[in-house]
Short mmCIF file of C-alpha atoms and ligand atoms in Angstrom, two decimals:
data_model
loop_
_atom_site.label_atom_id
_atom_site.label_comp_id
_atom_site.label_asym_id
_atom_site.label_seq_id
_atom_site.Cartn_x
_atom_site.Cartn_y
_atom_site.Cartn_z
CA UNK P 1 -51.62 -40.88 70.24
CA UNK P 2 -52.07 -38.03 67.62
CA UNK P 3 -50.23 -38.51 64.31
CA UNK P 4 -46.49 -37.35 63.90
CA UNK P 5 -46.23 -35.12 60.99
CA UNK P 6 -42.15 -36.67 60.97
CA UNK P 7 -39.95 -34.81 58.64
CA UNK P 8 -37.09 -36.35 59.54
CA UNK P 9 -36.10 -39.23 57.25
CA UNK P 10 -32.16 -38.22 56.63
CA UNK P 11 -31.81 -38.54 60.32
CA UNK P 12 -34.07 -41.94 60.42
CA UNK P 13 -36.51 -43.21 58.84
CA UNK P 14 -40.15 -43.71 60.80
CA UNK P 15 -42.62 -45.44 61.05
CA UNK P 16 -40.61 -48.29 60.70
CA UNK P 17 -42.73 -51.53 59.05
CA UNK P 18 -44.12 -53.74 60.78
CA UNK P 19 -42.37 -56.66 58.90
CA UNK P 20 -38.90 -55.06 60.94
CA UNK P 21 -40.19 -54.95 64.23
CA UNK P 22 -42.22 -58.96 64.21
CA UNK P 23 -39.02 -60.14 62.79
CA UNK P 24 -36.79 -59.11 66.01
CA UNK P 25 -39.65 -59.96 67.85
CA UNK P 26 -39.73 -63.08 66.55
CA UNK P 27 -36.43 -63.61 67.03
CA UNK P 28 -35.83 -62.30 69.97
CA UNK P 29 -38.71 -64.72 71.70
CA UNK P 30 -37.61 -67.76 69.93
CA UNK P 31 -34.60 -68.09 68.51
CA UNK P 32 -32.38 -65.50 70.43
CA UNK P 33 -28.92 -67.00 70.39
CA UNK P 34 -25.05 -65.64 69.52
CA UNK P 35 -23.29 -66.10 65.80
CA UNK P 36 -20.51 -68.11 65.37
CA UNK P 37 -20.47 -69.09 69.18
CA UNK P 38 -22.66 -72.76 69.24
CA UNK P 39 -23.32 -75.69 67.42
CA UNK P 40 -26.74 -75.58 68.44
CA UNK P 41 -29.32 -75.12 65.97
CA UNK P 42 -30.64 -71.87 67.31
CA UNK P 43 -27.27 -70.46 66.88
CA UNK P 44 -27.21 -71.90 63.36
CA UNK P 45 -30.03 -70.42 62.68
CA UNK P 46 -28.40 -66.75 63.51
CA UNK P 47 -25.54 -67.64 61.37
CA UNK P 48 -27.99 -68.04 58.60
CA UNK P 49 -29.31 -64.50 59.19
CA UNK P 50 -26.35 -63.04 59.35
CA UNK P 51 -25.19 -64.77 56.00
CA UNK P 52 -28.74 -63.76 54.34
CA UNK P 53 -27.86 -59.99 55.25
CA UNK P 54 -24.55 -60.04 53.21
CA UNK P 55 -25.86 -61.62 50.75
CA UNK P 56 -28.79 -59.14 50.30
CA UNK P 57 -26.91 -56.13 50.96
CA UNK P 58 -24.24 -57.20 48.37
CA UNK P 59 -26.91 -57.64 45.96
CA UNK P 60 -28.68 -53.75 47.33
CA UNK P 61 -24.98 -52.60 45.97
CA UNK P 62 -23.90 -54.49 43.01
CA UNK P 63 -20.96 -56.12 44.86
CA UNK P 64 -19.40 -58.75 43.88
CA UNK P 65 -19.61 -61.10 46.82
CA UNK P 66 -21.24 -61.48 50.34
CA UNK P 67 -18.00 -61.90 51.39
CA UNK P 68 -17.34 -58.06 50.91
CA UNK P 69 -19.75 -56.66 53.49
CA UNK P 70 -19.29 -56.95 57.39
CA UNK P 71 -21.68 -55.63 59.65
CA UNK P 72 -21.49 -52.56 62.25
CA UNK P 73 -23.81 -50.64 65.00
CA UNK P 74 -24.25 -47.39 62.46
CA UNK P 75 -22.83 -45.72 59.78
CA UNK P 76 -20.62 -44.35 61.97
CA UNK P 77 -19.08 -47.17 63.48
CA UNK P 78 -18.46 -48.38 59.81
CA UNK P 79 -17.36 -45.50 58.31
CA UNK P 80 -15.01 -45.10 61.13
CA UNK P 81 -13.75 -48.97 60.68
CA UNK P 82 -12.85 -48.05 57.01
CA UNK P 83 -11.11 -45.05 57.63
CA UNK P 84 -9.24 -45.83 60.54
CA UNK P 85 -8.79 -49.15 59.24
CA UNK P 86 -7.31 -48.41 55.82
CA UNK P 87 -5.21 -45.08 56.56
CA UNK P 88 -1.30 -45.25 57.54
CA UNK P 89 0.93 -42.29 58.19
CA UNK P 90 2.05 -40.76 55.29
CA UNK P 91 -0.82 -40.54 53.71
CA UNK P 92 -2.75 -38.06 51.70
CA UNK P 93 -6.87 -38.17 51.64
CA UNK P 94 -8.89 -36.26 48.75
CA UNK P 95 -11.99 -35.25 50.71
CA UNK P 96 -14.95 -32.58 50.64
CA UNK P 97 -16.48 -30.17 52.57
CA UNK P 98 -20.23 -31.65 51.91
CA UNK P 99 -18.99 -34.57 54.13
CA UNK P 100 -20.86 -35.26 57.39
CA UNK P 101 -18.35 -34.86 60.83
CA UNK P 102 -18.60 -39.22 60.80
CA UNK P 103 -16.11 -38.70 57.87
CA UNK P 104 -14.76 -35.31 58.84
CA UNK P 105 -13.85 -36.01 62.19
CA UNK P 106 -12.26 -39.22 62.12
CA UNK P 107 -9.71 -37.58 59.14
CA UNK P 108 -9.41 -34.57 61.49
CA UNK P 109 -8.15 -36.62 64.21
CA UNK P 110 -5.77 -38.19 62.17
CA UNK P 111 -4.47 -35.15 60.84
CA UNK P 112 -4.15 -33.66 64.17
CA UNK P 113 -1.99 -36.38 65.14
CA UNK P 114 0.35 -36.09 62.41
CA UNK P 115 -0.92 -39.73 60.57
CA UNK P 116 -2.16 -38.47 57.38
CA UNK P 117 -2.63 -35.01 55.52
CA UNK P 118 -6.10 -34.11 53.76
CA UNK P 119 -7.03 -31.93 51.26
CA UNK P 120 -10.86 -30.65 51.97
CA UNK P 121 -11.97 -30.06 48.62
CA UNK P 122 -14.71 -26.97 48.71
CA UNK P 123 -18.43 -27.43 46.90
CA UNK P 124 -20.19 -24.86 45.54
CA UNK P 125 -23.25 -22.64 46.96
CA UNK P 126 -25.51 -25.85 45.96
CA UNK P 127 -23.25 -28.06 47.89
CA UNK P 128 -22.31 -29.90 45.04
CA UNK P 129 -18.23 -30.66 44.55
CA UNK P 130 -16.78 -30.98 40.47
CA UNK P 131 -15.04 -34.18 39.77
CA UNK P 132 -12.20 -31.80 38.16
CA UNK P 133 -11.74 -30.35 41.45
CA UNK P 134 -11.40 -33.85 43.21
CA UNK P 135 -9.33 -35.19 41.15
CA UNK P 136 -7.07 -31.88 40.24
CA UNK P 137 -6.13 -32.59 44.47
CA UNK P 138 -5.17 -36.08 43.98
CA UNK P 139 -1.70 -36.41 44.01
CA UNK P 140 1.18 -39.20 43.97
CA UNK P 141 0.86 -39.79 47.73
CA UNK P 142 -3.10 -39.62 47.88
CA UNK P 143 -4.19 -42.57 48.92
CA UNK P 144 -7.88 -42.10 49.33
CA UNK P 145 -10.83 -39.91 48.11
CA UNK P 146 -13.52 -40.14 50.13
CA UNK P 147 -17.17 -38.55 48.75
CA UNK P 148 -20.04 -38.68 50.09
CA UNK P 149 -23.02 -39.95 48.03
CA UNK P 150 -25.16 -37.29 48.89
CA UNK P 151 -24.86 -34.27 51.47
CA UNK P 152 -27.36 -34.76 54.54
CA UNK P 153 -27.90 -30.68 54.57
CA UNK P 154 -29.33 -29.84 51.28
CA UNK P 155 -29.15 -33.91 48.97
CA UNK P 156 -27.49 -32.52 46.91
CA UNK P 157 -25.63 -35.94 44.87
CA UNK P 158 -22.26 -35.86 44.43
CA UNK P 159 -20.64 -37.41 41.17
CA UNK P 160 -19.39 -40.29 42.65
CA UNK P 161 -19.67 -42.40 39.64
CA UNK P 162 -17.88 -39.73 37.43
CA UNK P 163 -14.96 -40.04 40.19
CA UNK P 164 -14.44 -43.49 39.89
CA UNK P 165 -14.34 -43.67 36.41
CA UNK P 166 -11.72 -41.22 36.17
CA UNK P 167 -9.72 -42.40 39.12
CA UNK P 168 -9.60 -45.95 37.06
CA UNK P 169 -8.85 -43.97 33.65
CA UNK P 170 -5.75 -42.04 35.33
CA UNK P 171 -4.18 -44.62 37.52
CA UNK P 172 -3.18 -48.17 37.38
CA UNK P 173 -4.81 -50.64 39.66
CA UNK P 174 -1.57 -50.80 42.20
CA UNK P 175 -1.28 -47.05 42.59
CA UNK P 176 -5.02 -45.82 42.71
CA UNK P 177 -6.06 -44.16 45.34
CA UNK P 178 -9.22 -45.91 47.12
CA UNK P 179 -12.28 -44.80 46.09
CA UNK P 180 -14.23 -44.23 49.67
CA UNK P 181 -18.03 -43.41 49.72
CA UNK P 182 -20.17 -42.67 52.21
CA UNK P 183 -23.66 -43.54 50.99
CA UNK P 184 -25.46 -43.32 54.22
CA UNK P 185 -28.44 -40.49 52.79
CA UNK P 186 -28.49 -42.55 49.59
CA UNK P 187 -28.14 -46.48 50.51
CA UNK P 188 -32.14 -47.88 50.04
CA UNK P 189 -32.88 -44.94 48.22
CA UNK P 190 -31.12 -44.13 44.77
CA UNK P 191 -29.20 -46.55 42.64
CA UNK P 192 -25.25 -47.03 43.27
CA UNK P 193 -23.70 -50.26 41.82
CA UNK P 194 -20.30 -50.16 43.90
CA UNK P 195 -19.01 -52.14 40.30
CA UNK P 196 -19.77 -49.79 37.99
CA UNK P 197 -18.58 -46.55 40.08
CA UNK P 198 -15.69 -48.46 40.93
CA UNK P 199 -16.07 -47.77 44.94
CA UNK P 200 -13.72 -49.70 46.80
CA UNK P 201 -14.98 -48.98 49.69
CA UNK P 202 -18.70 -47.71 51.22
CA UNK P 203 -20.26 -47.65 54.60
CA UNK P 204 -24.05 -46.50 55.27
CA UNK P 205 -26.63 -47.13 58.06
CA UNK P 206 -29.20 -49.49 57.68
CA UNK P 207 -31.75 -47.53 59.45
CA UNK P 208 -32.56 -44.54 57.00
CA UNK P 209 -33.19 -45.69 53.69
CA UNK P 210 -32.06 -48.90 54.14
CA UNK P 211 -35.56 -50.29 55.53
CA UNK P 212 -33.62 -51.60 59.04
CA UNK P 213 -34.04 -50.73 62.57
CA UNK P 214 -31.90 -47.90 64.41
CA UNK P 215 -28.21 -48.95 65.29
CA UNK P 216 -27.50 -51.25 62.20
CA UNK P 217 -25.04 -49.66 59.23
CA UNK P 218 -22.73 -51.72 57.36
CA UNK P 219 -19.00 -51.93 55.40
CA UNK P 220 -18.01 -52.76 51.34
CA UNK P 221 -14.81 -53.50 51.24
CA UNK P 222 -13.86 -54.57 47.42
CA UNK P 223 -11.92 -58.01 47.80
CA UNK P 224 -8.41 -56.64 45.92
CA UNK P 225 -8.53 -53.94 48.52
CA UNK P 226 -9.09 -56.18 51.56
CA UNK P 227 -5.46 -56.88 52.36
CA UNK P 228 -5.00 -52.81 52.54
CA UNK P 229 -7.50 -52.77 55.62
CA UNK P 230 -6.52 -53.72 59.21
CA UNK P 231 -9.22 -54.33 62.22
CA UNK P 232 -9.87 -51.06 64.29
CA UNK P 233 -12.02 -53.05 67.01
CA UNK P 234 -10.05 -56.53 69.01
CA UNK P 235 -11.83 -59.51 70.80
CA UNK P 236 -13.52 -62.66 70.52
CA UNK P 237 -14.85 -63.55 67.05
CA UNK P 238 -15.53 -67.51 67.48
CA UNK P 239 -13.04 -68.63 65.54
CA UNK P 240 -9.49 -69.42 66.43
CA UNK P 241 -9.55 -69.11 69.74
CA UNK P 242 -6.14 -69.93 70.75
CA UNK P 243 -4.20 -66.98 69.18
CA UNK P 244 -4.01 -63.68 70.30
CA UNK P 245 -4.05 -62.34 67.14
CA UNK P 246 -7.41 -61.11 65.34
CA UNK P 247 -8.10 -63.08 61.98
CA UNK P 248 -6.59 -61.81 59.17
CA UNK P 249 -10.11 -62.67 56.54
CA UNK P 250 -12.25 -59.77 56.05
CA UNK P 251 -15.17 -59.50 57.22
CA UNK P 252 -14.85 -62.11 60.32
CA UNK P 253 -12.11 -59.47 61.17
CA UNK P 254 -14.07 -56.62 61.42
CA UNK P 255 -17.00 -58.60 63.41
CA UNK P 256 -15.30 -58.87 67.32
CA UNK P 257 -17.60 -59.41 69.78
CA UNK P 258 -21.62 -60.47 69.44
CA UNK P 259 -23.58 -58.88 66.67
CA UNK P 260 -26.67 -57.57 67.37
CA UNK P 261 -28.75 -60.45 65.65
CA UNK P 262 -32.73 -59.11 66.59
CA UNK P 263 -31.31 -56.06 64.72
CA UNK P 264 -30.34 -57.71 62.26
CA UNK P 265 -33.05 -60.38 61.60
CA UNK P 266 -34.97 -56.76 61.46
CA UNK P 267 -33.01 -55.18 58.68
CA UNK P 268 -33.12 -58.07 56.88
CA UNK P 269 -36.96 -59.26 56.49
CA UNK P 270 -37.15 -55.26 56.11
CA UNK P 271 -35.20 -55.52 52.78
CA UNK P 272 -36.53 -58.59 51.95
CA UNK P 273 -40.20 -57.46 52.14
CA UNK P 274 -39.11 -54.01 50.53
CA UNK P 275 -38.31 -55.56 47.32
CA UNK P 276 -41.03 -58.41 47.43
CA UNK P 277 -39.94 -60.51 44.18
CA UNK P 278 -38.52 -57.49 42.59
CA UNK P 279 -34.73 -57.06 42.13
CA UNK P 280 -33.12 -54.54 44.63
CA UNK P 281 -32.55 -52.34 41.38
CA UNK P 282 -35.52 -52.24 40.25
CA UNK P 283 -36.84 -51.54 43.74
CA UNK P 284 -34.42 -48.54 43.69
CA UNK P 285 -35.35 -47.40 40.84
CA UNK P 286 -38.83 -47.02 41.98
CA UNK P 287 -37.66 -45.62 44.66
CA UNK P 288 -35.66 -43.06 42.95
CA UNK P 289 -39.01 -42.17 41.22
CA UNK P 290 -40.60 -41.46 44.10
CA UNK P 291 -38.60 -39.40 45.69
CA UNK P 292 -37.15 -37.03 42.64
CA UNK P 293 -42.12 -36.54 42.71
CA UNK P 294 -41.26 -35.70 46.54
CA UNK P 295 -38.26 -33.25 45.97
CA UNK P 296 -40.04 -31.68 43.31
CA UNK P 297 -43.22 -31.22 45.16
CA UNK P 298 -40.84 -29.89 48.59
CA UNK P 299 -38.77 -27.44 46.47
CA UNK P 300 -41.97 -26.15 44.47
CA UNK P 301 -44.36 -26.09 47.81
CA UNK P 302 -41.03 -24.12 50.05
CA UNK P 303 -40.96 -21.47 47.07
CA UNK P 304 -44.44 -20.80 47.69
CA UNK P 305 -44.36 -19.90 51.42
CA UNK P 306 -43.29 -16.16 51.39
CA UNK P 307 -40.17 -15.23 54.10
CA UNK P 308 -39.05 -18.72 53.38
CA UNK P 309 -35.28 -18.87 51.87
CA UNK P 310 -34.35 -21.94 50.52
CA UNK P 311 -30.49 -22.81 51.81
CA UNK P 312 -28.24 -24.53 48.82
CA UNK P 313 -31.14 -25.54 46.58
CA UNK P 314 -29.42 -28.53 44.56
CA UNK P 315 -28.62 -28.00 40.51
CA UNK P 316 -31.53 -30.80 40.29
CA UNK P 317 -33.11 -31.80 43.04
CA UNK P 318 -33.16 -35.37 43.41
CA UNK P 319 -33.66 -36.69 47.17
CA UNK P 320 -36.45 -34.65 49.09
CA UNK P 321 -34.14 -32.98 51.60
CA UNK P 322 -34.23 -29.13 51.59
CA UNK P 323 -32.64 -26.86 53.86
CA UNK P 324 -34.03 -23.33 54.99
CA UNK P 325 -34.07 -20.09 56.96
CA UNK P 326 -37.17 -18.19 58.22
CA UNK P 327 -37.21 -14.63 58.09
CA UNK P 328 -37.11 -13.36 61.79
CA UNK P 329 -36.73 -16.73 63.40
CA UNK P 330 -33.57 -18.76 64.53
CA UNK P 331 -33.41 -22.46 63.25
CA UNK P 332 -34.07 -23.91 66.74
CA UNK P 333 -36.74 -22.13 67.61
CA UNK P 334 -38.57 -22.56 64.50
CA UNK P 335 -37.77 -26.36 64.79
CA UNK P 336 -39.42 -26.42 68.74
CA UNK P 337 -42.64 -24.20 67.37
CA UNK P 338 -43.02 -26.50 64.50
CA UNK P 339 -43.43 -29.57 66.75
CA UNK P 340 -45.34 -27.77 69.64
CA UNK P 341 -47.50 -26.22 67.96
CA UNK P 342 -48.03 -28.00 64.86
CA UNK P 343 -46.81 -31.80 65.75
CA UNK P 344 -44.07 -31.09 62.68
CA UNK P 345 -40.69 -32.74 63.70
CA UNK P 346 -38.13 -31.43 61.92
CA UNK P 347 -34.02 -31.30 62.70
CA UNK P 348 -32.13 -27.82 63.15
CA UNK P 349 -28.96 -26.51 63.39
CA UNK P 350 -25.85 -27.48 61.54
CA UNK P 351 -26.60 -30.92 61.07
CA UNK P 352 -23.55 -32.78 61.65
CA UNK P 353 -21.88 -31.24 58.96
CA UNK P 354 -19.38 -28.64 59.91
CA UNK P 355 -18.10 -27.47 56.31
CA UNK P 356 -20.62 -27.34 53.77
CA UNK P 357 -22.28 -23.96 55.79
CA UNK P 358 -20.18 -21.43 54.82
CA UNK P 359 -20.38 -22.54 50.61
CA UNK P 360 -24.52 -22.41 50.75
CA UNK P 361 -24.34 -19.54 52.81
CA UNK P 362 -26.18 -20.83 55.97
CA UNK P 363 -27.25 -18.61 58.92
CA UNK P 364 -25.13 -18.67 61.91
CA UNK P 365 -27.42 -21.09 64.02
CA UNK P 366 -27.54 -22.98 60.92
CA UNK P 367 -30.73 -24.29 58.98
CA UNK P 368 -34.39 -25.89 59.65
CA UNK P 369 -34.01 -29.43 57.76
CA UNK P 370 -36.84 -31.06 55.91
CA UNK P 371 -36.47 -34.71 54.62
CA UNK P 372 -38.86 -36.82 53.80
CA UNK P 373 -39.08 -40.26 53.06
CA UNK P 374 -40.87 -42.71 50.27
CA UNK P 375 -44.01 -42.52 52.97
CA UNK P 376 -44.24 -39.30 53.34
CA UNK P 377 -47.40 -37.92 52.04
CA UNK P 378 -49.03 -34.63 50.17
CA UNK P 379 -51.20 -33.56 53.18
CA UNK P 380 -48.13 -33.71 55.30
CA UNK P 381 -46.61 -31.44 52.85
CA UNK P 382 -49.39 -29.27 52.95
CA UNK P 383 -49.22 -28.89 56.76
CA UNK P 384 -45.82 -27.98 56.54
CA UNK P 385 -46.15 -25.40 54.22
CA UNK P 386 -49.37 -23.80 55.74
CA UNK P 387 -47.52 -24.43 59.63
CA UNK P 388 -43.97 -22.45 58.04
CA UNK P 389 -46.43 -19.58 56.33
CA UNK P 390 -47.38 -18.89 59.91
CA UNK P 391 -44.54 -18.54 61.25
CA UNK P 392 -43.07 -16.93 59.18
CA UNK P 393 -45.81 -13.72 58.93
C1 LIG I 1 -24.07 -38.34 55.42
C2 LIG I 1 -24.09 -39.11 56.71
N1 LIG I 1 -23.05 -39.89 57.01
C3 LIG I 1 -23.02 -40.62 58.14
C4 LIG I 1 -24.06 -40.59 59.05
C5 LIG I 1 -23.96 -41.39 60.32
O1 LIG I 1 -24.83 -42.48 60.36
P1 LIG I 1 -25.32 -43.09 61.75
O2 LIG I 1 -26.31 -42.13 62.31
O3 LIG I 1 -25.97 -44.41 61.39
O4 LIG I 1 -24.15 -43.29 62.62
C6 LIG I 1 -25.16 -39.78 58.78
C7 LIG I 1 -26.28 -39.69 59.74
O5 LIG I 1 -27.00 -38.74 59.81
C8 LIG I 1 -25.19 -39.03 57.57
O6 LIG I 1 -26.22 -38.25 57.25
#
């Protein structure tokens, strides 16, 4: 099989190690059995998984406590269990229009049933929001501002951090709003202590940055706001069999029905190996190094390429995700020649992101997306550049 030239990373990462895929092998062939449902020792065994995973994600995000993560089929699903899970009618959400539609939509659909009202705060022609903005919406009903870490269009990085702090300076504990982040372009790749930015809550996917395999994402839920957050999802979790009613202890509660343990054993020896005997934070912070050297060489190599426009170039570019338009050419069918004729995959279109267009002044069909990840290489960049002069000529 000829080599992919994949420039896809924001929408998953590949090649996925090696370490991922023996791991679900491994467990899949030998030890395959459910969580929480058998005193055998093979199902012991996937307990211990499961409780290795929270404990390393915790420590990924500076939580507090294993007992603050549960675990969910994508960052959808667990973006959608915090939203749906935490929001009551009556309320008001503080929200942006960099989000992706796994945020946007969910709001929308409580909005359009009369549950909650939203204001969608509006980012600038870099996609970037302003923490004054945010937090000049917030008002006495607000109960949650939800950011995302960075947007998948452009990466541009939001300032989370500087959101929290001032959501903790203005408001006392009972009546802050939650601070809700969706980290799922960020989580494996940049820095984010959820205890310093004062998140209280954050979903992502495992399978980006987070060194896991496809269909694994997870939730944070800070433990003082745990008894604002009711299940979204009912059935069988192992324990307490008798009642009808779901367990009230986060994250058991949000965990009905079998995990998907091969997954899991996956994402786990993946994070594991990631960090060897390095701390997750200083793993990130290589990471971060890497990829600002990526972004830097994407951003300088795109500029380069005549009848290329660059679509909501971040203030600084920090993740290597760039957005563009090629003079003459629509988005998909730049995308399709790219990989047909060049073995380039790329994503185009609008990305899952329905607001942010209009602010970095996309074309109609929407933009050719570049992202790369840690693996990516120069010659791959090189490829690209020479494949997009091409076209674009
Ligand atoms: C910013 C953002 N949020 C949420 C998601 C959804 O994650 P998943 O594909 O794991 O459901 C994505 C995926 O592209 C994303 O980029």
């Amino acid at each position: 099989m000829t080599r992919r030239i994949y420039l896809d990373h924001a929408a998953t990462c590949y090649p996925k190690s090696p370490v991922i895929l023996d791991a679900m092998h491994d467990f899949s062939m030998h030890h395959e059995a459910a969580v929480g449902r058998g005193a055998y020792r093979a199902s012991q065994h996937a307990g211990q998984i499961i409780a290795r995973l929270r404990r390393e994600l915790a420590a990924w995000i500076g939580a507090a406590g294993d007992q603050e993560i549960s675990l969910h089929p994508g960052g959808t699903a667990a973006l959608n269990a915090g939203l749906l899970g935490i929001l009551k009618s009556g309320d008001h959400v503080v929200t942006t229009a960099a989000e992706h539609n796994s945020v946007l939509r969910p709001l929308q659909h409580l909005v359009a049933n009369n549950v909650i009202t939203w204001t969608v705060v509006p980012v600038d022609a870099q996609g970037q929001v302003s923490a004054d903005a945010v937090l000049a919406a917030v008002t006495p009903q607000t109960r949650m501002v939800a950011v995302v870490h960075a947007a998948n269009v452009n990466g541009a990085v939001q300032p989370v951090d500087a959101i929290g702090r001032r959501l903790v300076d203005r408001f006392d504990p009972a009546s802050k709003p939650l601070l809700f982040c969706d980290a799922a372009q960020t989580f494996g790749h940049l820095p984010l202590s959820v205890t310093q930015a004062h998140i209280d809550v954050l979903a992502a996917p495992g399978h980006k940055g987070g060194s896991g395999p496809l269909g694994t994402g997870f939730l944070y839920v800070r433990r003082e706001a745990q008894d604002r957050i009711r299940p979204t999802v009912f059935g069988g979790t192992g324990t307490r069999s008798e009642s009808l009613e779901m367990p009230h202890d986060y994250p058991a509660s949000f965990e009905a029905g079998n995990l998907n343990v091969p997954a899991y054993a996956g994402w786990l020896a993946g994070l594991r190996s990631r960090r060897d005997h390095a701390s997750p934070q200083e793993t990130l912070a290589t990471s971060q190094g890497r990829l600002a050297e990526l972004a830097s060489e994407l951003y300088s190599g795109l500029d380069q390429v005549p009848g290329v426009r660059v679509i909501g170039r971040p203030h600084v570019p920090v993740l290597p995700v760039a957005s563009l338009a090629i003079d003459g050419l629509a988005a998909g069918d730049a995308a399709m020649i790219l990989d047909s004729e060049f073995g380039i995959e790329v994503r185009s279109g609008l990305h899952c992101a329905a607001l942010i267009h209009a602010a970095i002044d996309s074309p109609a069909d929407g933009t050719v997306r570049i992202s790369c990840g840690e693996t990516t290489m120069r010659e791959e960049l090189e490829s690209l550049f020479a494949a997009l002069a091409e076209l674009s000529r």
